[in-house]
Amino acid sequence: MPTSLPFVDAPPPERRDAARNREALLEAAVELVRSQGVRAVTMEAVAARAGVGKGTVFRRFGSREGLMAAVLDRSETEWQAAIIGGRPPLGPGAPPLERLLAFGKSRLLLNITHAELIDAAGNPVPPSLEALSFNTMHVRYLLSELGVTGDLPYLASALVAPLDMVVLGRRGARADVPVDRLDAGWADLVHRVTGTT
Amino acid sequence: MPTSLPFVDAPPPERRDAARNREALLEAAVELVRSQGVRAVTMEAVAARAGVGKGTVFRRFGSREGLMAAVLDRSETEWQAAIIGGRPPLGPGAPPLERLLAFGKSRLLLNITHAELIDAAGNPVPPSLEALSFNTMHVRYLLSELGVTGDLPYLASALVAPLDMVVLGRRGARADVPVDRLDAGWADLVHRVTGTT
DNA sequence: GGGCGAAACGGACCGCGGTCCGCTTCTATT
DNA sequence: AATAGAAGCGGACCGCGGTCCGTTTCGCCC
């Protein structure tokens, strides 16, 4: 008798050695980022440090971007938890507008902090319905709470975009603009879009 | 006696062979893009097609991104001319709001058309005050014409961002969203930001 | 035309991301 | 414990972006 009843059609679990290697690789990657910066994280270096072959890194994470995304995922998950179930004004409990502004500021800071990593993580793999990222979903929800009408998915993307631009640094705001100003600018943008004062 | 008086401190002109090679390389690159797509444009392929060495390509364009930017520059310049001095509503003559909306639609289409190329061109080289790209400068100007007050540089970037997001495809709108909707969404955004109906 | 310094050239070379495939290790089953 | 077949492994190999430096070409001046 199996120790736990599997869900029907559940994908077979990861083999034990595979899981061990995944963990070792992730830890190696995190440590390399911490000690030598994102640029030093080559697939071979990570493999060597984890004591496995290069092929294994690619099997587990698919690509360098995938590996970076996995590294990023740790802090990102934590942050998302703070949004979903944390304390106000980031988490539920505060009025929507306040939450929205807090979200923007927090996301901005996070983007700046993890700029290199986010950049190295690139686009998430699936080119399909990932349009509904966590960020846009959340903003979209807050907009609806605020009673904003219109193409909410689009408006949400449009609001999130300037926050990301800072990181991508592409044809837009530059890093030498002080954070306060970016934050203030975004707040103004939010007010204009939501029609609040 | 020199055939033309040089400007003071003007950088020495390009040597004749250098100019010839630049032209040949650019033509080779354009032709490769046209016939085989952006992905096929490897530095070695371009060099071979132009009948020069690989090193020359790098000397002229610095990097693959630089080369792509140079290729892109051709159509981009033409487009910019249409904005600056073309016929209304894109060019001067139409009311600012109309121009702004025309700009958005046009830019959106252009971004979609040249998506691969723009992506391959990456960030422009100088990480300095390039905050003032042509697009943001123009939007900023139109906003001021509309009498919008506030942090105009920021608002301009924020408006341009969603247009670019389509291309970068990052954590935002996806390619499978119909263009009309992107256009309509952007128009709505403009109205909200500018406080117009 | 000849000579000279500077600019440009070209291709061998390097590092890294990514693939491939023969070999090893795990685990379910009896 | 033995076994079989699937899952995982690893490192040789490839292609491309980018660098380097000895050689060639250019164009100015005599």
Tab-separated table of C-alpha atoms (C1' of nucleotides) in Angstrom:
chain	number	residue	atom	x	y	z
A	1	MET	CA	0.000	0.000	0.000
A	2	PRO	CA	1.369	3.403	-1.018
A	3	THR	CA	2.229	5.784	1.756
A	4	SER	CA	0.045	8.448	0.203
A	5	LEU	CA	-2.758	8.200	-2.254
A	6	PRO	CA	-1.701	9.802	-5.523
A	7	PHE	CA	-3.980	12.111	-7.396
A	8	VAL	CA	-5.213	10.641	-10.591
A	9	ASP	CA	-2.985	11.565	-13.492
A	10	ALA	CA	-0.545	13.220	-11.156
A	11	PRO	CA	2.860	13.418	-12.767
A	12	PRO	CA	5.236	10.877	-11.265
A	13	PRO	CA	7.249	12.354	-8.418
A	14	GLU	CA	10.857	13.400	-8.836
A	15	ARG	CA	13.372	10.716	-8.156
A	16	ARG	CA	15.256	11.082	-4.933
A	17	ASP	CA	18.682	11.778	-6.437
A	18	ALA	CA	17.122	14.258	-8.817
A	19	ALA	CA	15.566	16.182	-5.958
A	20	ARG	CA	18.842	16.167	-4.089
A	21	ASN	CA	20.673	17.543	-7.090
A	22	ARG	CA	18.049	20.201	-7.689
A	23	GLU	CA	18.507	21.395	-4.156
A	24	ALA	CA	22.284	21.344	-4.376
A	25	LEU	CA	22.220	23.242	-7.653
A	26	LEU	CA	19.891	25.892	-6.365
A	27	GLU	CA	21.952	26.391	-3.286
A	28	ALA	CA	25.108	26.613	-5.356
A	29	ALA	CA	23.501	29.191	-7.605
A	30	VAL	CA	22.263	31.309	-4.720
A	31	GLU	CA	25.654	31.199	-3.086
A	32	LEU	CA	27.368	32.192	-6.305
A	33	VAL	CA	25.024	35.122	-6.800
A	34	ARG	CA	25.635	36.244	-3.258
A	35	SER	CA	29.397	35.947	-3.286
A	36	GLN	CA	30.326	36.880	-6.834
A	37	GLY	CA	27.341	38.520	-8.449
A	38	VAL	CA	24.967	37.422	-11.156
A	39	ARG	CA	27.509	37.572	-13.934
A	40	ALA	CA	29.660	34.925	-12.303
A	41	VAL	CA	26.831	32.438	-12.368
A	42	THR	CA	27.792	30.340	-15.349
A	43	MET	CA	26.139	27.005	-15.819
A	44	GLU	CA	29.462	25.232	-15.558
A	45	ALA	CA	30.376	27.015	-12.353
A	46	VAL	CA	27.083	26.097	-10.765
A	47	ALA	CA	27.438	22.507	-11.882
A	48	ALA	CA	30.974	22.274	-10.562
A	49	ARG	CA	30.075	23.797	-7.244
A	50	ALA	CA	27.173	21.416	-6.823
A	51	GLY	CA	29.399	18.525	-7.831
A	52	VAL	CA	27.318	17.448	-10.806
A	53	GLY	CA	27.642	17.522	-14.563
A	54	LYS	CA	26.644	20.410	-16.731
A	55	GLY	CA	23.916	18.445	-18.442
A	56	THR	CA	22.151	18.030	-15.135
A	57	VAL	CA	21.814	21.742	-14.649
A	58	PHE	CA	20.119	22.038	-17.981
A	59	ARG	CA	17.864	19.090	-17.334
A	60	ARG	CA	16.669	20.597	-14.072
A	61	PHE	CA	16.287	24.209	-15.104
A	62	GLY	CA	16.153	24.149	-18.853
A	63	SER	CA	18.325	27.166	-19.398
A	64	ARG	CA	20.278	29.820	-17.638
A	65	GLU	CA	17.179	31.958	-17.537
A	66	GLY	CA	15.267	29.114	-15.963
A	67	LEU	CA	17.895	28.736	-13.292
A	68	MET	CA	17.828	32.439	-12.545
A	69	ALA	CA	14.062	32.377	-12.394
A	70	ALA	CA	14.265	29.567	-9.867
A	71	VAL	CA	16.697	31.547	-7.751
A	72	LEU	CA	14.502	34.594	-7.989
A	73	ASP	CA	11.464	32.573	-7.115
A	74	ARG	CA	12.503	32.216	-3.496
A	75	SER	CA	12.233	35.875	-2.549
A	76	GLU	CA	9.454	36.462	-4.989
A	77	THR	CA	7.232	33.878	-3.363
A	78	GLU	CA	7.819	35.395	0.001
A	79	TRP	CA	6.894	38.806	-1.309
A	80	GLN	CA	3.759	37.504	-2.944
A	81	ALA	CA	2.727	36.006	0.358
A	82	ALA	CA	3.064	39.431	1.958
A	83	ILE	CA	0.735	40.808	-0.688
A	84	ILE	CA	-1.848	38.097	-0.458
A	85	GLY	CA	-1.949	37.488	3.234
A	86	GLY	CA	0.424	39.899	4.903
A	87	ARG	CA	-0.376	42.892	7.035
A	88	PRO	CA	-1.852	46.115	5.693
A	89	PRO	CA	-1.301	48.237	3.789
A	90	LEU	CA	0.440	45.687	1.548
A	91	GLY	CA	-1.827	42.847	2.568
A	92	PRO	CA	-5.614	42.838	2.887
A	93	GLY	CA	-7.290	45.109	5.399
A	94	ALA	CA	-6.371	48.520	4.059
A	95	PRO	CA	-8.494	50.424	1.534
A	96	PRO	CA	-7.764	49.466	-2.084
A	97	LEU	CA	-6.150	52.745	-3.063
A	98	GLU	CA	-3.779	52.557	-0.159
A	99	ARG	CA	-2.940	48.983	-1.004
A	100	LEU	CA	-2.331	49.894	-4.601
A	101	LEU	CA	0.089	52.651	-3.690
A	102	ALA	CA	1.859	50.395	-1.221
A	103	PHE	CA	2.085	47.729	-3.886
A	104	GLY	CA	3.716	50.112	-6.329
A	105	LYS	CA	6.307	51.330	-3.915
A	106	SER	CA	7.135	47.858	-2.731
A	107	ARG	CA	7.367	46.434	-6.240
A	108	LEU	CA	9.545	49.320	-7.317
A	109	LEU	CA	11.993	48.697	-4.522
A	110	LEU	CA	12.016	44.986	-5.154
A	111	ASN	CA	12.634	45.489	-8.837
A	112	ILE	CA	15.555	47.749	-8.131
A	113	THR	CA	17.039	45.402	-5.580
A	114	HIS	CA	16.829	42.373	-7.796
A	115	ALA	CA	17.396	44.184	-11.031
A	116	GLU	CA	20.280	42.042	-12.205
A	117	LEU	CA	18.565	38.820	-11.290
A	118	ILE	CA	15.285	39.776	-12.891
A	119	ASP	CA	17.123	40.764	-15.997
A	120	ALA	CA	19.018	37.491	-16.084
A	121	ALA	CA	15.804	35.573	-15.557
A	122	GLY	CA	14.385	37.058	-18.742
A	123	ASN	CA	10.971	36.104	-19.974
A	124	PRO	CA	9.240	33.234	-18.294
A	125	VAL	CA	9.276	30.244	-20.568
A	126	PRO	CA	5.634	29.799	-21.565
A	127	PRO	CA	4.767	32.272	-24.300
A	128	SER	CA	1.102	31.531	-23.775
A	129	LEU	CA	-1.380	32.823	-21.241
A	130	GLU	CA	1.222	34.071	-18.855
A	131	ALA	CA	-0.288	37.467	-19.616
A	132	LEU	CA	-1.848	37.094	-16.218
A	133	SER	CA	1.217	37.483	-14.082
A	134	PHE	CA	0.875	37.885	-10.388
A	135	ASN	CA	1.482	41.600	-10.535
A	136	THR	CA	-1.070	42.430	-13.166
A	137	MET	CA	-3.588	40.108	-11.572
A	138	HIS	CA	-3.238	41.864	-8.275
A	139	VAL	CA	-3.434	45.352	-9.720
A	140	ARG	CA	-6.407	44.306	-11.753
A	141	TYR	CA	-8.132	43.110	-8.617
A	142	LEU	CA	-7.436	46.344	-6.774
A	143	LEU	CA	-8.676	48.376	-9.688
A	144	SER	CA	-11.938	46.494	-9.682
A	145	GLU	CA	-12.209	47.035	-5.935
A	146	LEU	CA	-11.800	50.716	-6.624
A	147	GLY	CA	-14.724	50.594	-8.986
A	148	VAL	CA	-12.629	51.438	-12.018
A	149	THR	CA	-14.365	50.444	-15.216
A	150	GLY	CA	-12.871	49.738	-18.596
A	151	ASP	CA	-10.372	47.238	-19.976
A	152	LEU	CA	-9.020	46.246	-16.605
A	153	PRO	CA	-6.429	43.739	-17.829
A	154	TYR	CA	-4.967	46.357	-20.084
A	155	LEU	CA	-5.020	49.103	-17.494
A	156	ALA	CA	-3.351	46.783	-15.019
A	157	SER	CA	-0.560	45.953	-17.457
A	158	ALA	CA	-0.149	49.601	-18.265
A	159	LEU	CA	0.273	50.429	-14.596
A	160	VAL	CA	2.728	47.638	-13.957
A	161	ALA	CA	4.782	48.438	-17.023
A	162	PRO	CA	6.453	51.602	-15.713
A	163	LEU	CA	7.489	49.737	-12.599
A	164	ASP	CA	9.209	47.109	-14.693
A	165	MET	CA	10.717	49.638	-17.024
A	166	VAL	CA	13.004	50.713	-14.273
A	167	VAL	CA	14.573	47.298	-14.295
A	168	LEU	CA	14.564	46.702	-17.970
A	169	GLY	CA	15.905	50.183	-18.301
A	170	ARG	CA	14.721	50.284	-21.839
A	171	ARG	CA	13.893	53.507	-23.568
A	172	GLY	CA	12.404	54.892	-20.407
A	173	ALA	CA	13.255	55.959	-16.929
A	174	ARG	CA	16.878	55.512	-16.019
A	175	ALA	CA	18.580	54.312	-12.873
A	176	ASP	CA	19.968	57.719	-12.049
A	177	VAL	CA	16.482	59.016	-11.352
A	178	PRO	CA	15.939	59.000	-7.585
A	179	VAL	CA	13.550	56.383	-6.267
A	180	ASP	CA	11.375	58.921	-4.534
A	181	ARG	CA	10.606	60.541	-7.788
A	182	LEU	CA	9.720	57.260	-9.421
A	183	ASP	CA	7.452	56.482	-6.542
A	184	ALA	CA	5.813	59.889	-6.607
A	185	GLY	CA	5.389	59.685	-10.350
A	186	TRP	CA	3.743	56.320	-10.100
A	187	ALA	CA	1.393	57.506	-7.385
A	188	ASP	CA	0.372	60.398	-9.601
A	189	LEU	CA	-0.190	58.009	-12.459
A	190	VAL	CA	-2.390	55.835	-10.282
A	191	HIS	CA	-4.480	58.795	-9.240
A	192	ARG	CA	-4.979	59.849	-12.810
A	193	VAL	CA	-5.912	56.388	-13.976
A	194	THR	CA	-8.275	55.643	-11.132
A	195	GLY	CA	-9.756	59.120	-11.110
A	196	THR	CA	-8.997	59.561	-7.424
A	197	THR	CA	-7.436	62.628	-5.922
B	1	MET	CA	44.045	73.166	-49.426
B	2	PRO	CA	41.433	70.898	-47.941
B	3	THR	CA	38.328	70.368	-49.980
B	4	SER	CA	36.113	71.241	-47.045
B	5	LEU	CA	36.734	73.151	-43.874
B	6	PRO	CA	36.502	70.833	-40.878
B	7	PHE	CA	34.574	71.780	-37.772
B	8	VAL	CA	36.815	72.379	-34.838
B	9	ASP	CA	37.326	69.257	-32.788
B	10	ALA	CA	35.379	67.268	-35.285
B	11	PRO	CA	36.326	63.601	-35.096
B	12	PRO	CA	38.519	62.610	-38.020
B	13	PRO	CA	36.476	61.287	-40.891
B	14	GLU	CA	36.142	57.578	-41.564
B	15	ARG	CA	38.717	56.118	-43.837
B	16	ARG	CA	37.452	55.242	-47.265
B	17	ASP	CA	37.798	51.478	-46.934
B	18	ALA	CA	36.125	51.642	-43.547
B	19	ALA	CA	33.129	53.450	-44.970
B	20	ARG	CA	32.907	50.975	-47.797
B	21	ASN	CA	32.951	48.057	-45.416
B	22	ARG	CA	30.355	49.629	-43.145
B	23	GLU	CA	28.038	49.983	-46.077
B	24	ALA	CA	28.660	46.451	-47.284
B	25	LEU	CA	28.098	45.058	-43.808
B	26	LEU	CA	24.885	46.921	-43.306
B	27	GLU	CA	23.576	45.828	-46.625
B	28	ALA	CA	24.530	42.242	-45.893
B	29	ALA	CA	22.772	42.397	-42.546
B	30	VAL	CA	19.602	43.876	-43.993
B	31	GLU	CA	19.556	41.286	-46.712
B	32	LEU	CA	20.035	38.472	-44.207
B	33	VAL	CA	17.215	39.749	-42.034
B	34	ARG	CA	14.969	39.988	-45.039
B	35	SER	CA	15.733	36.597	-46.486
B	36	GLN	CA	16.295	34.431	-43.437
B	37	GLY	CA	15.011	36.280	-40.422
B	38	VAL	CA	16.719	37.932	-37.507
B	39	ARG	CA	17.921	34.698	-35.967
B	40	ALA	CA	20.039	33.880	-38.977
B	41	VAL	CA	21.984	37.092	-38.644
B	42	THR	CA	25.148	35.843	-37.018
B	43	MET	CA	28.182	38.038	-36.995
B	44	GLU	CA	30.146	35.522	-38.971
B	45	ALA	CA	27.430	35.191	-41.588
B	46	VAL	CA	27.270	38.929	-42.044
B	47	ALA	CA	31.019	39.153	-42.275
B	48	ALA	CA	31.210	36.364	-44.819
B	49	ARG	CA	28.441	37.832	-46.947
B	50	ALA	CA	30.130	41.216	-46.944
B	51	GLY	CA	33.451	39.571	-47.743
B	52	VAL	CA	35.264	40.876	-44.700
B	53	GLY	CA	36.627	39.421	-41.488
B	54	LYS	CA	34.657	38.958	-38.343
B	55	GLY	CA	36.758	41.445	-36.437
B	56	THR	CA	35.691	44.169	-38.817
B	57	VAL	CA	32.046	43.695	-37.996
B	58	PHE	CA	32.792	44.170	-34.335
B	59	ARG	CA	34.964	47.179	-34.954
B	60	ARG	CA	32.212	48.880	-36.934
B	61	PHE	CA	29.237	48.014	-34.786
B	62	GLY	CA	30.662	47.011	-31.467
B	63	SER	CA	28.347	44.098	-30.898
B	64	ARG	CA	25.503	42.179	-32.366
B	65	GLU	CA	23.099	44.508	-30.641
B	66	GLY	CA	24.880	47.443	-32.179
B	67	LEU	CA	24.578	45.950	-35.612
B	68	MET	CA	20.898	45.294	-35.122
B	69	ALA	CA	20.406	48.814	-33.881
B	70	ALA	CA	22.073	50.097	-37.011
B	71	VAL	CA	19.781	48.008	-39.180
B	72	LEU	CA	16.773	49.185	-37.245
B	73	ASP	CA	17.902	52.753	-37.498
B	74	ARG	CA	17.042	52.967	-41.147
B	75	SER	CA	13.295	52.578	-40.784
B	76	GLU	CA	13.278	54.258	-37.426
B	77	THR	CA	14.759	57.440	-38.812
B	78	GLU	CA	12.189	57.527	-41.532
B	79	TRP	CA	9.409	57.106	-39.008
B	80	GLN	CA	10.780	59.840	-36.814
B	81	ALA	CA	10.800	62.148	-39.766
B	82	ALA	CA	7.108	61.469	-40.277
B	83	ILE	CA	6.506	62.462	-36.679
B	84	ILE	CA	8.560	65.597	-36.757
B	85	GLY	CA	7.752	66.942	-40.126
B	86	GLY	CA	5.236	64.645	-41.748
B	87	ARG	CA	1.591	65.240	-42.442
B	88	PRO	CA	-1.069	65.388	-39.742
B	89	PRO	CA	-2.261	63.757	-37.635
B	90	LEU	CA	1.156	62.161	-37.063
B	91	GLY	CA	3.073	65.266	-37.966
B	92	PRO	CA	2.444	68.842	-36.858
B	93	GLY	CA	-0.805	70.534	-37.769
B	94	ALA	CA	-3.321	68.433	-35.906
B	95	PRO	CA	-4.411	69.144	-32.331
B	96	PRO	CA	-2.098	67.636	-29.705
B	97	LEU	CA	-4.509	64.998	-28.466
B	98	GLU	CA	-5.107	63.748	-31.946
B	99	ARG	CA	-1.379	63.644	-32.585
B	100	LEU	CA	-0.816	61.776	-29.381
B	101	LEU	CA	-3.345	59.108	-30.250
B	102	ALA	CA	-1.957	58.815	-33.752
B	103	PHE	CA	1.526	58.488	-32.300
B	104	GLY	CA	0.465	55.628	-30.028
B	105	LYS	CA	-1.203	53.664	-32.746
B	106	SER	CA	1.651	54.165	-35.137
B	107	ARG	CA	4.291	53.264	-32.571
B	108	LEU	CA	2.349	50.184	-31.552
B	109	LEU	CA	2.198	48.952	-35.110
B	110	LEU	CA	5.841	49.683	-35.678
B	111	ASN	CA	6.840	47.884	-32.528
B	112	ILE	CA	4.893	44.827	-33.553
B	113	THR	CA	6.275	44.854	-37.056
B	114	HIS	CA	9.864	45.152	-35.940
B	115	ALA	CA	9.484	43.188	-32.744
B	116	GLU	CA	12.269	40.732	-33.442
B	117	LEU	CA	14.651	43.396	-34.592
B	118	ILE	CA	13.953	45.700	-31.678
B	119	ASP	CA	14.433	42.823	-29.316
B	120	ALA	CA	17.706	41.860	-30.935
B	121	ALA	CA	18.867	45.455	-30.803
B	122	GLY	CA	18.499	45.433	-27.036
B	123	ASN	CA	19.369	48.443	-24.979
B	124	PRO	CA	21.166	51.272	-26.660
B	125	VAL	CA	24.774	51.321	-25.598
B	126	PRO	CA	25.046	54.449	-23.465
B	127	PRO	CA	23.654	53.786	-19.991
B	128	SER	CA	23.576	57.486	-19.284
B	129	LEU	CA	21.069	60.171	-20.004
B	130	GLU	CA	19.390	58.291	-22.761
B	131	ALA	CA	16.291	58.619	-20.604
B	132	LEU	CA	15.229	61.116	-23.177
B	133	SER	CA	14.560	58.839	-26.084
B	134	PHE	CA	12.792	60.158	-29.073
B	135	ASN	CA	9.511	58.609	-28.069
B	136	THR	CA	9.383	59.972	-24.551
B	137	MET	CA	10.581	63.346	-25.721
B	138	HIS	CA	7.808	63.556	-28.225
B	139	VAL	CA	5.100	62.407	-25.835
B	140	ARG	CA	6.391	64.805	-23.267
B	141	TYR	CA	6.107	67.621	-25.728
B	142	LEU	CA	2.555	66.713	-26.650
B	143	LEU	CA	1.588	66.462	-23.003
B	144	SER	CA	2.872	69.941	-22.361
B	145	GLU	CA	0.965	71.165	-25.389
B	146	LEU	CA	-2.132	69.658	-23.827
B	147	GLY	CA	-1.526	71.654	-20.709
B	148	VAL	CA	-0.904	68.607	-18.566
B	149	THR	CA	0.972	69.489	-15.412
B	150	GLY	CA	3.093	67.285	-13.187
B	151	ASP	CA	6.230	65.209	-13.668
B	152	LEU	CA	6.076	65.243	-17.429
B	153	PRO	CA	9.183	63.148	-18.076
B	154	TYR	CA	7.811	60.442	-15.838
B	155	LEU	CA	4.320	60.566	-17.291
B	156	ALA	CA	5.764	60.380	-20.770
B	157	SER	CA	7.798	57.293	-19.917
B	158	ALA	CA	4.802	55.736	-18.259
B	159	LEU	CA	2.751	56.243	-21.386
B	160	VAL	CA	5.402	54.903	-23.707
B	161	ALA	CA	6.086	51.870	-21.539
B	162	PRO	CA	2.924	49.924	-22.364
B	163	LEU	CA	3.617	50.390	-26.044
B	164	ASP	CA	7.048	48.867	-25.630
B	165	MET	CA	5.827	46.133	-23.351
B	166	VAL	CA	4.091	44.574	-26.287
B	167	VAL	CA	7.428	43.996	-27.902
B	168	LEU	CA	9.373	43.063	-24.857
B	169	GLY	CA	6.460	40.844	-24.011
B	170	ARG	CA	7.515	40.843	-20.424
B	171	ARG	CA	5.066	40.284	-17.624
B	172	GLY	CA	2.421	42.190	-19.477
B	173	ALA	CA	0.320	42.181	-22.554
B	174	ARG	CA	0.832	39.218	-24.830
B	175	ALA	CA	1.017	38.881	-28.565
B	176	ASP	CA	-2.246	37.009	-28.762
B	177	VAL	CA	-4.151	40.106	-27.680
B	178	PRO	CA	-5.610	41.734	-30.797
B	179	VAL	CA	-4.003	44.994	-31.842
B	180	ASP	CA	-7.268	46.863	-31.818
B	181	ARG	CA	-7.659	46.176	-28.162
B	182	LEU	CA	-4.144	47.344	-27.379
B	183	ASP	CA	-4.820	50.492	-29.328
B	184	ALA	CA	-8.142	51.111	-27.639
B	185	GLY	CA	-6.629	50.419	-24.244
B	186	TRP	CA	-3.855	52.872	-24.865
B	187	ALA	CA	-6.271	55.549	-26.037
B	188	ASP	CA	-8.250	55.064	-22.839
B	189	LEU	CA	-5.062	55.351	-20.832
B	190	VAL	CA	-4.185	58.583	-22.578
B	191	HIS	CA	-7.576	60.047	-21.834
B	192	ARG	CA	-7.284	59.170	-18.188
B	193	VAL	CA	-3.793	60.569	-17.852
B	194	THR	CA	-4.482	63.763	-19.708
B	195	GLY	CA	-7.894	64.259	-18.131
B	196	THR	CA	-9.548	64.536	-21.525
B	197	THR	CA	-12.697	62.779	-22.530
C	1	DG	C1'	56.712	58.225	-56.530
C	2	DG	C1'	58.268	56.917	-52.050
C	3	DG	C1'	58.091	56.680	-47.254
C	4	DC	C1'	55.817	56.675	-42.855
C	5	DG	C1'	52.571	56.650	-38.984
C	6	DA	C1'	47.999	55.655	-38.118
C	7	DA	C1'	43.931	53.293	-38.954
C	8	DA	C1'	41.753	49.275	-40.371
C	9	DC	C1'	41.744	44.392	-41.209
C	10	DG	C1'	41.054	39.324	-40.477
C	11	DG	C1'	41.051	35.122	-38.565
C	12	DA	C1'	42.801	32.281	-34.722
C	13	DC	C1'	41.320	31.946	-30.217
C	14	DC	C1'	38.425	31.956	-25.893
C	15	DG	C1'	34.288	31.326	-22.836
C	16	DC	C1'	29.769	30.174	-22.277
C	17	DG	C1'	25.100	28.519	-23.350
C	18	DG	C1'	23.010	24.585	-25.039
C	19	DT	C1'	22.671	19.612	-27.071
C	20	DC	C1'	23.455	14.685	-27.354
C	21	DC	C1'	23.919	10.066	-26.229
C	22	DG	C1'	26.177	6.129	-24.049
C	23	DC	C1'	26.548	4.950	-19.157
C	24	DT	C1'	24.943	4.762	-14.244
C	25	DT	C1'	21.594	4.740	-10.622
C	26	DC	C1'	17.281	4.329	-8.790
C	27	DT	C1'	12.930	2.010	-7.610
C	28	DA	C1'	9.056	-1.016	-8.357
C	29	DT	C1'	8.211	-5.779	-8.527
C	30	DT	C1'	8.592	-10.497	-7.535
D	1	DA	C1'	18.050	-10.441	-3.292
D	2	DA	C1'	17.677	-10.286	-8.037
D	3	DT	C1'	16.058	-7.913	-12.102
D	4	DA	C1'	14.531	-4.941	-15.554
D	5	DG	C1'	13.475	-0.776	-17.470
D	6	DA	C1'	12.892	3.883	-16.796
D	7	DA	C1'	14.825	8.123	-15.061
D	8	DG	C1'	18.740	10.523	-14.377
D	9	DC	C1'	23.580	11.668	-15.228
D	10	DG	C1'	27.852	13.774	-17.211
D	11	DG	C1'	31.048	15.460	-20.128
D	12	DA	C1'	32.472	15.708	-25.017
D	13	DC	C1'	30.914	18.503	-28.529
D	14	DC	C1'	28.924	22.488	-31.208
D	15	DG	C1'	27.881	27.346	-32.564
D	16	DC	C1'	28.122	31.965	-31.721
D	17	DG	C1'	29.461	36.344	-29.531
D	18	DG	C1'	33.421	38.700	-28.447
D	19	DT	C1'	38.693	39.634	-28.054
D	20	DC	C1'	43.485	40.056	-29.600
D	21	DC	C1'	47.307	41.089	-32.179
D	22	DG	C1'	50.386	40.495	-36.180
D	23	DT	C1'	49.693	42.095	-40.943
D	24	DT	C1'	47.814	45.117	-44.541
D	25	DT	C1'	45.993	49.275	-46.362
D	26	DC	C1'	45.337	54.072	-46.497
D	27	DG	C1'	46.325	58.780	-47.181
D	28	DC	C1'	49.239	62.518	-45.987
D	29	DC	C1'	53.662	64.825	-46.724
D	30	DC	C1'	58.052	65.237	-48.761
